[in-house]
Amino acid sequence: MKTMSSSVLSLLLLLVFPSLTLSQAQTEVKAVSGIVSGEVQKVGFRAMILKQAIHLNLAGQVENLKDGTVHFTLQGAEDRIQKALANIGEGTKKSAAVRITTSAAPFNPALKTFTVIGWTSTTRGVTSPYNLVFTLRSDNLPVSDREAKKIYREILERTLSPADLKKSRDPDNE
């Protein structure tokens, strides 16, 4: 199988993502798929991964699986994916025994969002599942953790019903 030279790949990335600078296009982009096991459901794990995606401007998705694990995909700059994986490995305040396994995944240049599939919150009493969608920023720059939390809150505000949004306002559960 032929491989593309880095200069050709950079040019293609600039065509697909016109807002990228040449140095951003030359940063290696990749995609990974992962499974997180341990006590990782009903502990804010998917919300934490979404906040990582927002903070680092990564595309992909995350969902709970019936076997108690969490499946995710991330795509973007390799160094940002590595930062996200390190933070995911630390878990949330309520998770325990977090173990991650990852493998390479196909990169989809058309993917411009990160989605939490079927988000609910048992601690907040939100039982109707929602898809929480973050759209990548065109400047492709990371934002602070504080800004990521603000964007997360905006996603909740535009997605949840008024009743569920009211339940989600407990700052201790952010």
Short mmCIF file of N, CA and C in Angstrom, two decimals:
data_model
loop_
_atom_site.label_atom_id
_atom_site.label_comp_id
_atom_site.label_asym_id
_atom_site.label_seq_id
_atom_site.Cartn_x
_atom_site.Cartn_y
_atom_site.Cartn_z
N MET A 1 0.84 -1.18 0.00
CA MET A 1 0.00 0.00 0.00
C MET A 1 0.89 1.24 0.00
N LYS A 2 0.58 2.19 -0.85
CA LYS A 2 1.35 3.43 -0.91
C LYS A 2 0.96 4.34 0.24
N THR A 3 1.94 5.06 0.75
CA THR A 3 1.65 6.04 1.79
C THR A 3 1.83 7.43 1.22
N MET A 4 1.09 8.37 1.78
CA MET A 4 1.15 9.75 1.33
C MET A 4 2.31 10.46 2.00
N SER A 5 3.00 11.30 1.26
CA SER A 5 4.07 12.10 1.87
C SER A 5 3.44 13.11 2.82
N SER A 6 4.21 13.55 3.79
CA SER A 6 3.68 14.50 4.76
C SER A 6 3.29 15.82 4.11
N SER A 7 4.01 16.23 3.05
CA SER A 7 3.65 17.49 2.39
C SER A 7 2.33 17.36 1.64
N VAL A 8 2.07 16.21 1.03
CA VAL A 8 0.79 16.00 0.35
C VAL A 8 -0.34 15.95 1.37
N LEU A 9 -0.10 15.24 2.50
CA LEU A 9 -1.12 15.18 3.55
C LEU A 9 -1.39 16.57 4.10
N SER A 10 -0.35 17.37 4.32
CA SER A 10 -0.54 18.74 4.81
C SER A 10 -1.39 19.55 3.85
N LEU A 11 -1.13 19.43 2.56
CA LEU A 11 -1.90 20.15 1.55
C LEU A 11 -3.36 19.71 1.58
N LEU A 12 -3.59 18.40 1.67
CA LEU A 12 -4.97 17.89 1.73
C LEU A 12 -5.69 18.41 2.98
N LEU A 13 -5.00 18.41 4.11
CA LEU A 13 -5.61 18.93 5.33
C LEU A 13 -5.97 20.40 5.19
N LEU A 14 -5.10 21.17 4.54
CA LEU A 14 -5.40 22.60 4.33
C LEU A 14 -6.62 22.78 3.43
N LEU A 15 -6.78 21.88 2.46
CA LEU A 15 -7.95 21.97 1.59
C LEU A 15 -9.22 21.59 2.33
N VAL A 16 -9.16 20.57 3.19
CA VAL A 16 -10.33 20.13 3.94
C VAL A 16 -10.64 21.07 5.09
N PHE A 17 -9.58 21.57 5.76
CA PHE A 17 -9.73 22.48 6.89
C PHE A 17 -9.08 23.81 6.53
N PRO A 18 -9.75 24.68 5.77
CA PRO A 18 -9.11 25.91 5.30
C PRO A 18 -8.67 26.85 6.42
N SER A 19 -9.23 26.69 7.62
CA SER A 19 -8.84 27.58 8.72
C SER A 19 -7.52 27.17 9.36
N LEU A 20 -6.99 25.99 9.02
CA LEU A 20 -5.72 25.55 9.59
C LEU A 20 -4.55 26.39 9.05
N THR A 21 -3.56 26.58 9.91
CA THR A 21 -2.31 27.15 9.42
C THR A 21 -1.46 26.00 8.91
N LEU A 22 -0.40 26.30 8.18
CA LEU A 22 0.47 25.26 7.66
C LEU A 22 1.08 24.45 8.81
N SER A 23 1.48 25.11 9.90
CA SER A 23 2.07 24.38 11.02
C SER A 23 1.05 23.44 11.67
N GLN A 24 -0.21 23.87 11.74
CA GLN A 24 -1.25 22.99 12.28
C GLN A 24 -1.47 21.80 11.35
N ALA A 25 -1.46 22.03 10.05
CA ALA A 25 -1.68 20.96 9.09
C ALA A 25 -0.53 19.96 9.13
N GLN A 26 0.66 20.44 9.47
CA GLN A 26 1.81 19.55 9.51
C GLN A 26 1.87 18.74 10.81
N THR A 27 1.06 19.12 11.82
CA THR A 27 0.96 18.32 13.03
C THR A 27 0.24 17.04 12.66
N GLU A 28 0.79 15.92 13.06
CA GLU A 28 0.20 14.64 12.69
C GLU A 28 -1.19 14.50 13.30
N VAL A 29 -2.15 14.17 12.46
CA VAL A 29 -3.51 13.92 12.92
C VAL A 29 -3.75 12.42 12.85
N LYS A 30 -4.56 11.97 13.79
CA LYS A 30 -4.87 10.55 13.81
C LYS A 30 -6.20 10.36 14.49
N ALA A 31 -6.62 9.11 14.54
CA ALA A 31 -7.85 8.75 15.24
C ALA A 31 -7.59 7.50 16.06
N VAL A 32 -8.19 7.45 17.23
CA VAL A 32 -8.11 6.27 18.08
C VAL A 32 -9.50 5.87 18.54
N SER A 33 -9.65 4.60 18.78
CA SER A 33 -10.86 4.04 19.37
C SER A 33 -10.45 3.46 20.71
N GLY A 34 -11.29 3.59 21.70
CA GLY A 34 -10.92 3.09 23.02
C GLY A 34 -12.09 2.54 23.80
N ILE A 35 -11.75 1.66 24.73
CA ILE A 35 -12.72 1.11 25.68
C ILE A 35 -12.18 1.42 27.07
N VAL A 36 -13.04 1.96 27.91
CA VAL A 36 -12.68 2.25 29.29
C VAL A 36 -13.49 1.31 30.17
N SER A 37 -12.78 0.58 31.03
CA SER A 37 -13.47 -0.32 31.95
C SER A 37 -13.19 0.12 33.38
N GLY A 38 -13.88 -0.51 34.31
CA GLY A 38 -13.80 -0.13 35.71
C GLY A 38 -15.15 0.42 36.12
N GLU A 39 -15.16 1.21 37.17
CA GLU A 39 -16.40 1.87 37.60
C GLU A 39 -16.48 3.20 36.85
N VAL A 40 -17.02 3.13 35.62
CA VAL A 40 -16.98 4.29 34.72
C VAL A 40 -18.36 4.70 34.20
N GLN A 41 -19.41 4.05 34.66
CA GLN A 41 -20.75 4.49 34.29
C GLN A 41 -21.44 5.06 35.52
N LYS A 42 -22.28 6.07 35.27
CA LYS A 42 -23.02 6.78 36.32
C LYS A 42 -22.09 7.57 37.24
N VAL A 43 -20.95 8.01 36.69
CA VAL A 43 -19.97 8.79 37.47
C VAL A 43 -19.49 10.03 36.72
N GLY A 44 -20.22 10.45 35.67
CA GLY A 44 -19.83 11.63 34.91
C GLY A 44 -18.70 11.40 33.92
N PHE A 45 -18.46 10.15 33.56
CA PHE A 45 -17.31 9.83 32.71
C PHE A 45 -17.45 10.38 31.30
N ARG A 46 -18.63 10.19 30.69
CA ARG A 46 -18.81 10.67 29.31
C ARG A 46 -18.76 12.20 29.26
N ALA A 47 -19.30 12.86 30.28
CA ALA A 47 -19.23 14.33 30.33
C ALA A 47 -17.79 14.78 30.43
N MET A 48 -16.98 14.05 31.21
CA MET A 48 -15.56 14.39 31.35
C MET A 48 -14.84 14.25 30.00
N ILE A 49 -15.15 13.18 29.27
CA ILE A 49 -14.52 12.99 27.96
C ILE A 49 -14.96 14.09 27.00
N LEU A 50 -16.24 14.47 27.05
CA LEU A 50 -16.72 15.57 26.22
C LEU A 50 -15.96 16.85 26.55
N LYS A 51 -15.75 17.13 27.82
CA LYS A 51 -15.02 18.34 28.20
C LYS A 51 -13.57 18.30 27.69
N GLN A 52 -12.97 17.11 27.67
CA GLN A 52 -11.63 16.96 27.10
C GLN A 52 -11.66 17.29 25.60
N ALA A 53 -12.68 16.78 24.91
CA ALA A 53 -12.82 17.06 23.48
C ALA A 53 -13.00 18.55 23.23
N ILE A 54 -13.80 19.20 24.05
CA ILE A 54 -14.01 20.64 23.92
C ILE A 54 -12.69 21.37 24.18
N HIS A 55 -12.04 21.05 25.29
CA HIS A 55 -10.78 21.71 25.67
C HIS A 55 -9.73 21.59 24.58
N LEU A 56 -9.61 20.40 23.98
CA LEU A 56 -8.54 20.13 23.02
C LEU A 56 -8.98 20.19 21.56
N ASN A 57 -10.27 20.49 21.33
CA ASN A 57 -10.84 20.59 19.98
C ASN A 57 -10.65 19.29 19.20
N LEU A 58 -11.19 18.20 19.78
CA LEU A 58 -11.11 16.88 19.18
C LEU A 58 -12.49 16.42 18.72
N ALA A 59 -12.53 15.73 17.61
CA ALA A 59 -13.78 15.15 17.10
C ALA A 59 -13.90 13.72 17.61
N GLY A 60 -15.10 13.15 17.47
CA GLY A 60 -15.31 11.76 17.84
C GLY A 60 -16.65 11.56 18.49
N GLN A 61 -16.70 10.54 19.36
CA GLN A 61 -17.93 10.26 20.09
C GLN A 61 -17.62 9.41 21.30
N VAL A 62 -18.61 9.32 22.21
CA VAL A 62 -18.49 8.48 23.40
C VAL A 62 -19.87 7.95 23.74
N GLU A 63 -19.89 6.69 24.20
CA GLU A 63 -21.17 6.08 24.60
C GLU A 63 -20.93 5.01 25.65
N ASN A 64 -21.94 4.81 26.49
CA ASN A 64 -21.93 3.71 27.44
C ASN A 64 -22.32 2.44 26.69
N LEU A 65 -21.65 1.34 27.02
CA LEU A 65 -22.02 0.05 26.47
C LEU A 65 -22.73 -0.77 27.53
N LYS A 66 -23.54 -1.71 27.09
CA LYS A 66 -24.35 -2.51 28.02
C LYS A 66 -23.51 -3.34 28.98
N ASP A 67 -22.26 -3.63 28.64
CA ASP A 67 -21.41 -4.44 29.51
C ASP A 67 -20.76 -3.63 30.63
N GLY A 68 -21.13 -2.33 30.76
CA GLY A 68 -20.60 -1.49 31.83
C GLY A 68 -19.36 -0.70 31.45
N THR A 69 -18.89 -0.85 30.22
CA THR A 69 -17.73 -0.10 29.77
C THR A 69 -18.18 1.16 29.02
N VAL A 70 -17.21 1.99 28.71
CA VAL A 70 -17.45 3.20 27.92
C VAL A 70 -16.60 3.09 26.66
N HIS A 71 -17.22 3.30 25.51
CA HIS A 71 -16.50 3.27 24.23
C HIS A 71 -16.37 4.70 23.72
N PHE A 72 -15.18 5.04 23.22
CA PHE A 72 -14.99 6.38 22.67
C PHE A 72 -14.12 6.31 21.42
N THR A 73 -14.24 7.34 20.60
CA THR A 73 -13.31 7.60 19.52
C THR A 73 -12.87 9.05 19.65
N LEU A 74 -11.62 9.30 19.32
CA LEU A 74 -11.08 10.65 19.31
C LEU A 74 -10.30 10.82 18.03
N GLN A 75 -10.41 11.99 17.43
CA GLN A 75 -9.54 12.26 16.29
C GLN A 75 -9.15 13.72 16.28
N GLY A 76 -7.90 13.93 15.86
CA GLY A 76 -7.33 15.27 15.82
C GLY A 76 -5.82 15.16 15.92
N ALA A 77 -5.20 16.22 16.39
CA ALA A 77 -3.74 16.25 16.51
C ALA A 77 -3.29 15.19 17.51
N GLU A 78 -2.26 14.45 17.13
CA GLU A 78 -1.79 13.34 17.96
C GLU A 78 -1.43 13.78 19.38
N ASP A 79 -0.76 14.92 19.53
CA ASP A 79 -0.37 15.36 20.86
C ASP A 79 -1.60 15.67 21.72
N ARG A 80 -2.65 16.18 21.12
CA ARG A 80 -3.87 16.47 21.88
C ARG A 80 -4.58 15.19 22.27
N ILE A 81 -4.59 14.22 21.39
CA ILE A 81 -5.19 12.93 21.73
C ILE A 81 -4.46 12.32 22.91
N GLN A 82 -3.13 12.40 22.91
CA GLN A 82 -2.35 11.85 24.02
C GLN A 82 -2.68 12.56 25.34
N LYS A 83 -2.87 13.88 25.30
CA LYS A 83 -3.26 14.62 26.50
C LYS A 83 -4.64 14.17 26.98
N ALA A 84 -5.58 14.02 26.04
CA ALA A 84 -6.92 13.57 26.41
C ALA A 84 -6.88 12.18 27.03
N LEU A 85 -6.11 11.27 26.43
CA LEU A 85 -6.01 9.91 26.96
C LEU A 85 -5.44 9.90 28.38
N ALA A 86 -4.45 10.75 28.62
CA ALA A 86 -3.88 10.83 29.97
C ALA A 86 -4.93 11.28 30.97
N ASN A 87 -5.72 12.28 30.61
CA ASN A 87 -6.77 12.77 31.51
C ASN A 87 -7.90 11.76 31.67
N ILE A 88 -8.26 11.08 30.60
CA ILE A 88 -9.29 10.05 30.68
C ILE A 88 -8.82 8.95 31.63
N GLY A 89 -7.55 8.60 31.57
CA GLY A 89 -7.00 7.57 32.44
C GLY A 89 -7.07 7.92 33.91
N GLU A 90 -7.09 9.22 34.22
CA GLU A 90 -7.21 9.65 35.61
C GLU A 90 -8.64 9.49 36.13
N GLY A 91 -9.61 9.42 35.22
CA GLY A 91 -11.00 9.24 35.61
C GLY A 91 -11.63 10.48 36.19
N THR A 92 -12.79 10.28 36.80
CA THR A 92 -13.52 11.36 37.47
C THR A 92 -13.39 11.16 38.98
N LYS A 93 -13.91 12.10 39.74
CA LYS A 93 -13.88 11.99 41.20
C LYS A 93 -14.60 10.74 41.68
N LYS A 94 -15.62 10.31 40.94
CA LYS A 94 -16.45 9.19 41.38
C LYS A 94 -16.10 7.86 40.71
N SER A 95 -15.23 7.87 39.71
CA SER A 95 -14.88 6.61 39.04
C SER A 95 -13.79 5.89 39.83
N ALA A 96 -13.61 4.60 39.49
CA ALA A 96 -12.58 3.80 40.17
C ALA A 96 -12.10 2.70 39.24
N ALA A 97 -10.89 2.24 39.47
CA ALA A 97 -10.29 1.12 38.72
C ALA A 97 -10.35 1.35 37.21
N VAL A 98 -10.02 2.56 36.79
CA VAL A 98 -10.11 2.94 35.37
C VAL A 98 -8.99 2.27 34.57
N ARG A 99 -9.39 1.56 33.52
CA ARG A 99 -8.43 0.93 32.61
C ARG A 99 -8.85 1.29 31.18
N ILE A 100 -7.88 1.70 30.37
CA ILE A 100 -8.16 2.08 28.99
C ILE A 100 -7.39 1.17 28.05
N THR A 101 -8.07 0.71 27.02
CA THR A 101 -7.39 0.04 25.92
C THR A 101 -7.73 0.82 24.66
N THR A 102 -6.74 1.08 23.82
CA THR A 102 -6.97 1.85 22.60
C THR A 102 -6.39 1.11 21.41
N SER A 103 -6.91 1.48 20.26
CA SER A 103 -6.36 0.99 18.99
C SER A 103 -6.53 2.08 17.96
N ALA A 104 -5.74 2.00 16.91
CA ALA A 104 -5.86 2.98 15.82
C ALA A 104 -7.23 2.84 15.18
N ALA A 105 -7.75 3.96 14.72
CA ALA A 105 -9.04 3.99 14.03
C ALA A 105 -8.87 4.79 12.75
N PRO A 106 -9.75 4.60 11.79
CA PRO A 106 -9.63 5.37 10.55
C PRO A 106 -9.94 6.85 10.81
N PHE A 107 -9.13 7.73 10.23
CA PHE A 107 -9.35 9.17 10.34
C PHE A 107 -10.40 9.59 9.32
N ASN A 108 -11.41 10.33 9.77
CA ASN A 108 -12.49 10.80 8.91
C ASN A 108 -12.39 12.32 8.82
N PRO A 109 -11.82 12.88 7.74
CA PRO A 109 -11.66 14.34 7.66
C PRO A 109 -12.98 15.11 7.61
N ALA A 110 -14.08 14.43 7.32
CA ALA A 110 -15.38 15.11 7.28
C ALA A 110 -16.00 15.27 8.67
N LEU A 111 -15.50 14.55 9.66
CA LEU A 111 -16.07 14.61 11.01
C LEU A 111 -15.69 15.92 11.68
N LYS A 112 -16.68 16.71 12.05
CA LYS A 112 -16.45 18.03 12.63
C LYS A 112 -17.11 18.19 14.00
N THR A 113 -17.51 17.07 14.62
CA THR A 113 -18.21 17.13 15.89
C THR A 113 -17.69 16.07 16.86
N PHE A 114 -17.98 16.28 18.12
CA PHE A 114 -17.81 15.26 19.14
C PHE A 114 -19.17 15.09 19.79
N THR A 115 -19.65 13.84 19.88
CA THR A 115 -21.00 13.57 20.37
C THR A 115 -20.99 12.60 21.54
N VAL A 116 -21.70 12.95 22.60
CA VAL A 116 -22.01 12.01 23.67
C VAL A 116 -23.35 11.40 23.28
N ILE A 117 -23.35 10.09 23.07
CA ILE A 117 -24.55 9.39 22.62
C ILE A 117 -25.38 8.96 23.83
N GLY A 118 -26.64 9.37 23.86
CA GLY A 118 -27.57 8.92 24.89
C GLY A 118 -27.23 9.37 26.30
N TRP A 119 -26.78 10.62 26.46
CA TRP A 119 -26.42 11.14 27.79
C TRP A 119 -27.63 11.21 28.70
N THR A 120 -27.47 10.72 29.91
CA THR A 120 -28.43 10.88 30.99
C THR A 120 -27.62 11.19 32.24
N SER A 121 -28.30 11.53 33.31
CA SER A 121 -27.59 11.77 34.57
C SER A 121 -28.43 11.25 35.72
N THR A 122 -28.05 10.11 36.27
CA THR A 122 -28.80 9.54 37.38
C THR A 122 -28.68 10.42 38.62
N THR A 123 -27.51 11.04 38.84
CA THR A 123 -27.35 11.89 40.02
C THR A 123 -28.21 13.15 39.95
N ARG A 124 -28.54 13.56 38.75
CA ARG A 124 -29.37 14.76 38.57
C ARG A 124 -30.83 14.43 38.29
N GLY A 125 -31.13 13.16 38.10
CA GLY A 125 -32.51 12.76 37.80
C GLY A 125 -32.90 13.02 36.36
N VAL A 126 -31.93 13.12 35.46
CA VAL A 126 -32.20 13.29 34.03
C VAL A 126 -32.22 11.90 33.41
N THR A 127 -33.43 11.42 33.09
CA THR A 127 -33.57 10.05 32.60
C THR A 127 -33.83 9.95 31.11
N SER A 128 -34.23 11.04 30.47
CA SER A 128 -34.42 11.04 29.02
C SER A 128 -33.05 11.16 28.36
N PRO A 129 -32.70 10.24 27.46
CA PRO A 129 -31.37 10.32 26.82
C PRO A 129 -31.29 11.46 25.81
N TYR A 130 -30.15 12.13 25.83
CA TYR A 130 -29.86 13.23 24.90
C TYR A 130 -28.53 12.95 24.21
N ASN A 131 -28.40 13.42 22.98
CA ASN A 131 -27.11 13.44 22.31
C ASN A 131 -26.54 14.83 22.48
N LEU A 132 -25.43 14.93 23.19
CA LEU A 132 -24.76 16.22 23.40
C LEU A 132 -23.70 16.38 22.32
N VAL A 133 -23.81 17.46 21.54
CA VAL A 133 -22.93 17.62 20.37
C VAL A 133 -22.11 18.90 20.49
N PHE A 134 -20.80 18.71 20.40
CA PHE A 134 -19.85 19.82 20.34
C PHE A 134 -19.35 19.91 18.90
N THR A 135 -19.42 21.11 18.32
CA THR A 135 -18.90 21.34 16.97
C THR A 135 -17.50 21.94 17.09
N LEU A 136 -16.55 21.35 16.37
CA LEU A 136 -15.17 21.81 16.43
C LEU A 136 -15.06 23.30 16.14
N ARG A 137 -14.15 23.95 16.83
CA ARG A 137 -13.88 25.36 16.57
C ARG A 137 -13.06 25.50 15.30
N SER A 138 -13.37 26.48 14.49
CA SER A 138 -12.66 26.64 13.21
C SER A 138 -11.21 27.06 13.40
N ASP A 139 -10.90 27.72 14.52
CA ASP A 139 -9.50 28.14 14.73
C ASP A 139 -8.62 26.98 15.20
N ASN A 140 -9.24 25.86 15.57
CA ASN A 140 -8.54 24.64 15.98
C ASN A 140 -7.61 24.83 17.17
N LEU A 141 -7.86 25.83 17.99
CA LEU A 141 -7.01 26.08 19.15
C LEU A 141 -7.63 25.50 20.41
N PRO A 142 -6.81 25.00 21.34
CA PRO A 142 -7.34 24.54 22.63
C PRO A 142 -7.89 25.74 23.41
N VAL A 143 -8.78 25.44 24.35
CA VAL A 143 -9.30 26.47 25.26
C VAL A 143 -9.01 26.03 26.69
N SER A 144 -9.14 26.96 27.62
CA SER A 144 -8.90 26.65 29.03
C SER A 144 -9.98 25.68 29.54
N ASP A 145 -9.69 25.05 30.67
CA ASP A 145 -10.68 24.17 31.29
C ASP A 145 -11.94 24.96 31.64
N ARG A 146 -11.76 26.19 32.11
CA ARG A 146 -12.90 27.03 32.46
C ARG A 146 -13.77 27.31 31.23
N GLU A 147 -13.15 27.63 30.10
CA GLU A 147 -13.88 27.88 28.86
C GLU A 147 -14.56 26.60 28.38
N ALA A 148 -13.90 25.45 28.53
CA ALA A 148 -14.49 24.17 28.14
C ALA A 148 -15.76 23.90 28.96
N LYS A 149 -15.73 24.20 30.25
CA LYS A 149 -16.92 24.01 31.10
C LYS A 149 -18.04 24.94 30.66
N LYS A 150 -17.68 26.16 30.26
CA LYS A 150 -18.69 27.12 29.77
C LYS A 150 -19.34 26.60 28.49
N ILE A 151 -18.54 26.09 27.58
CA ILE A 151 -19.07 25.54 26.32
C ILE A 151 -19.95 24.33 26.61
N TYR A 152 -19.51 23.48 27.56
CA TYR A 152 -20.30 22.32 27.97
C TYR A 152 -21.68 22.78 28.48
N ARG A 153 -21.68 23.79 29.32
CA ARG A 153 -22.94 24.33 29.86
C ARG A 153 -23.82 24.83 28.71
N GLU A 154 -23.24 25.52 27.71
CA GLU A 154 -24.01 26.00 26.55
C GLU A 154 -24.61 24.83 25.77
N ILE A 155 -23.88 23.73 25.66
CA ILE A 155 -24.40 22.54 24.97
C ILE A 155 -25.62 22.01 25.73
N LEU A 156 -25.51 21.92 27.06
CA LEU A 156 -26.65 21.47 27.86
C LEU A 156 -27.84 22.41 27.67
N GLU A 157 -27.60 23.71 27.68
CA GLU A 157 -28.68 24.69 27.56
C GLU A 157 -29.42 24.60 26.24
N ARG A 158 -28.71 24.28 25.16
CA ARG A 158 -29.38 24.22 23.87
C ARG A 158 -29.96 22.83 23.57
N THR A 159 -29.61 21.82 24.40
CA THR A 159 -30.01 20.45 24.11
C THR A 159 -31.11 19.94 25.04
N LEU A 160 -31.01 20.19 26.33
CA LEU A 160 -31.93 19.62 27.30
C LEU A 160 -33.27 20.34 27.32
N SER A 161 -34.29 19.62 27.72
CA SER A 161 -35.61 20.24 27.92
C SER A 161 -35.48 21.21 29.09
N PRO A 162 -36.38 22.19 29.20
CA PRO A 162 -36.30 23.13 30.32
C PRO A 162 -36.31 22.43 31.69
N ALA A 163 -37.13 21.41 31.84
CA ALA A 163 -37.20 20.71 33.13
C ALA A 163 -35.88 20.00 33.44
N ASP A 164 -35.31 19.31 32.44
CA ASP A 164 -34.03 18.62 32.66
C ASP A 164 -32.89 19.61 32.83
N LEU A 165 -32.96 20.73 32.14
CA LEU A 165 -31.93 21.75 32.30
C LEU A 165 -31.92 22.28 33.73
N LYS A 166 -33.10 22.48 34.30
CA LYS A 166 -33.18 22.95 35.69
C LYS A 166 -32.54 21.94 36.63
N LYS A 167 -32.75 20.65 36.40
CA LYS A 167 -32.14 19.60 37.23
C LYS A 167 -30.62 19.61 37.11
N SER A 168 -30.12 20.01 35.95
CA SER A 168 -28.68 19.93 35.69
C SER A 168 -27.90 21.11 36.26
N ARG A 169 -28.53 22.03 36.90
CA ARG A 169 -27.85 23.25 37.36
C ARG A 169 -27.11 23.10 38.68
N ASP A 170 -27.06 21.92 39.27
CA ASP A 170 -26.35 21.73 40.53
C ASP A 170 -24.85 21.81 40.25
N PRO A 171 -24.16 22.86 40.74
CA PRO A 171 -22.74 23.03 40.44
C PRO A 171 -21.85 21.92 40.99
N ASP A 172 -22.32 21.20 42.02
CA ASP A 172 -21.53 20.10 42.56
C ASP A 172 -21.46 18.92 41.61
N ASN A 173 -22.35 18.88 40.63
CA ASN A 173 -22.40 17.76 39.69
C ASN A 173 -21.83 18.10 38.33
N GLU A 174 -21.12 19.20 38.21
CA GLU A 174 -20.54 19.59 36.91
C GLU A 174 -19.43 18.69 36.52
#
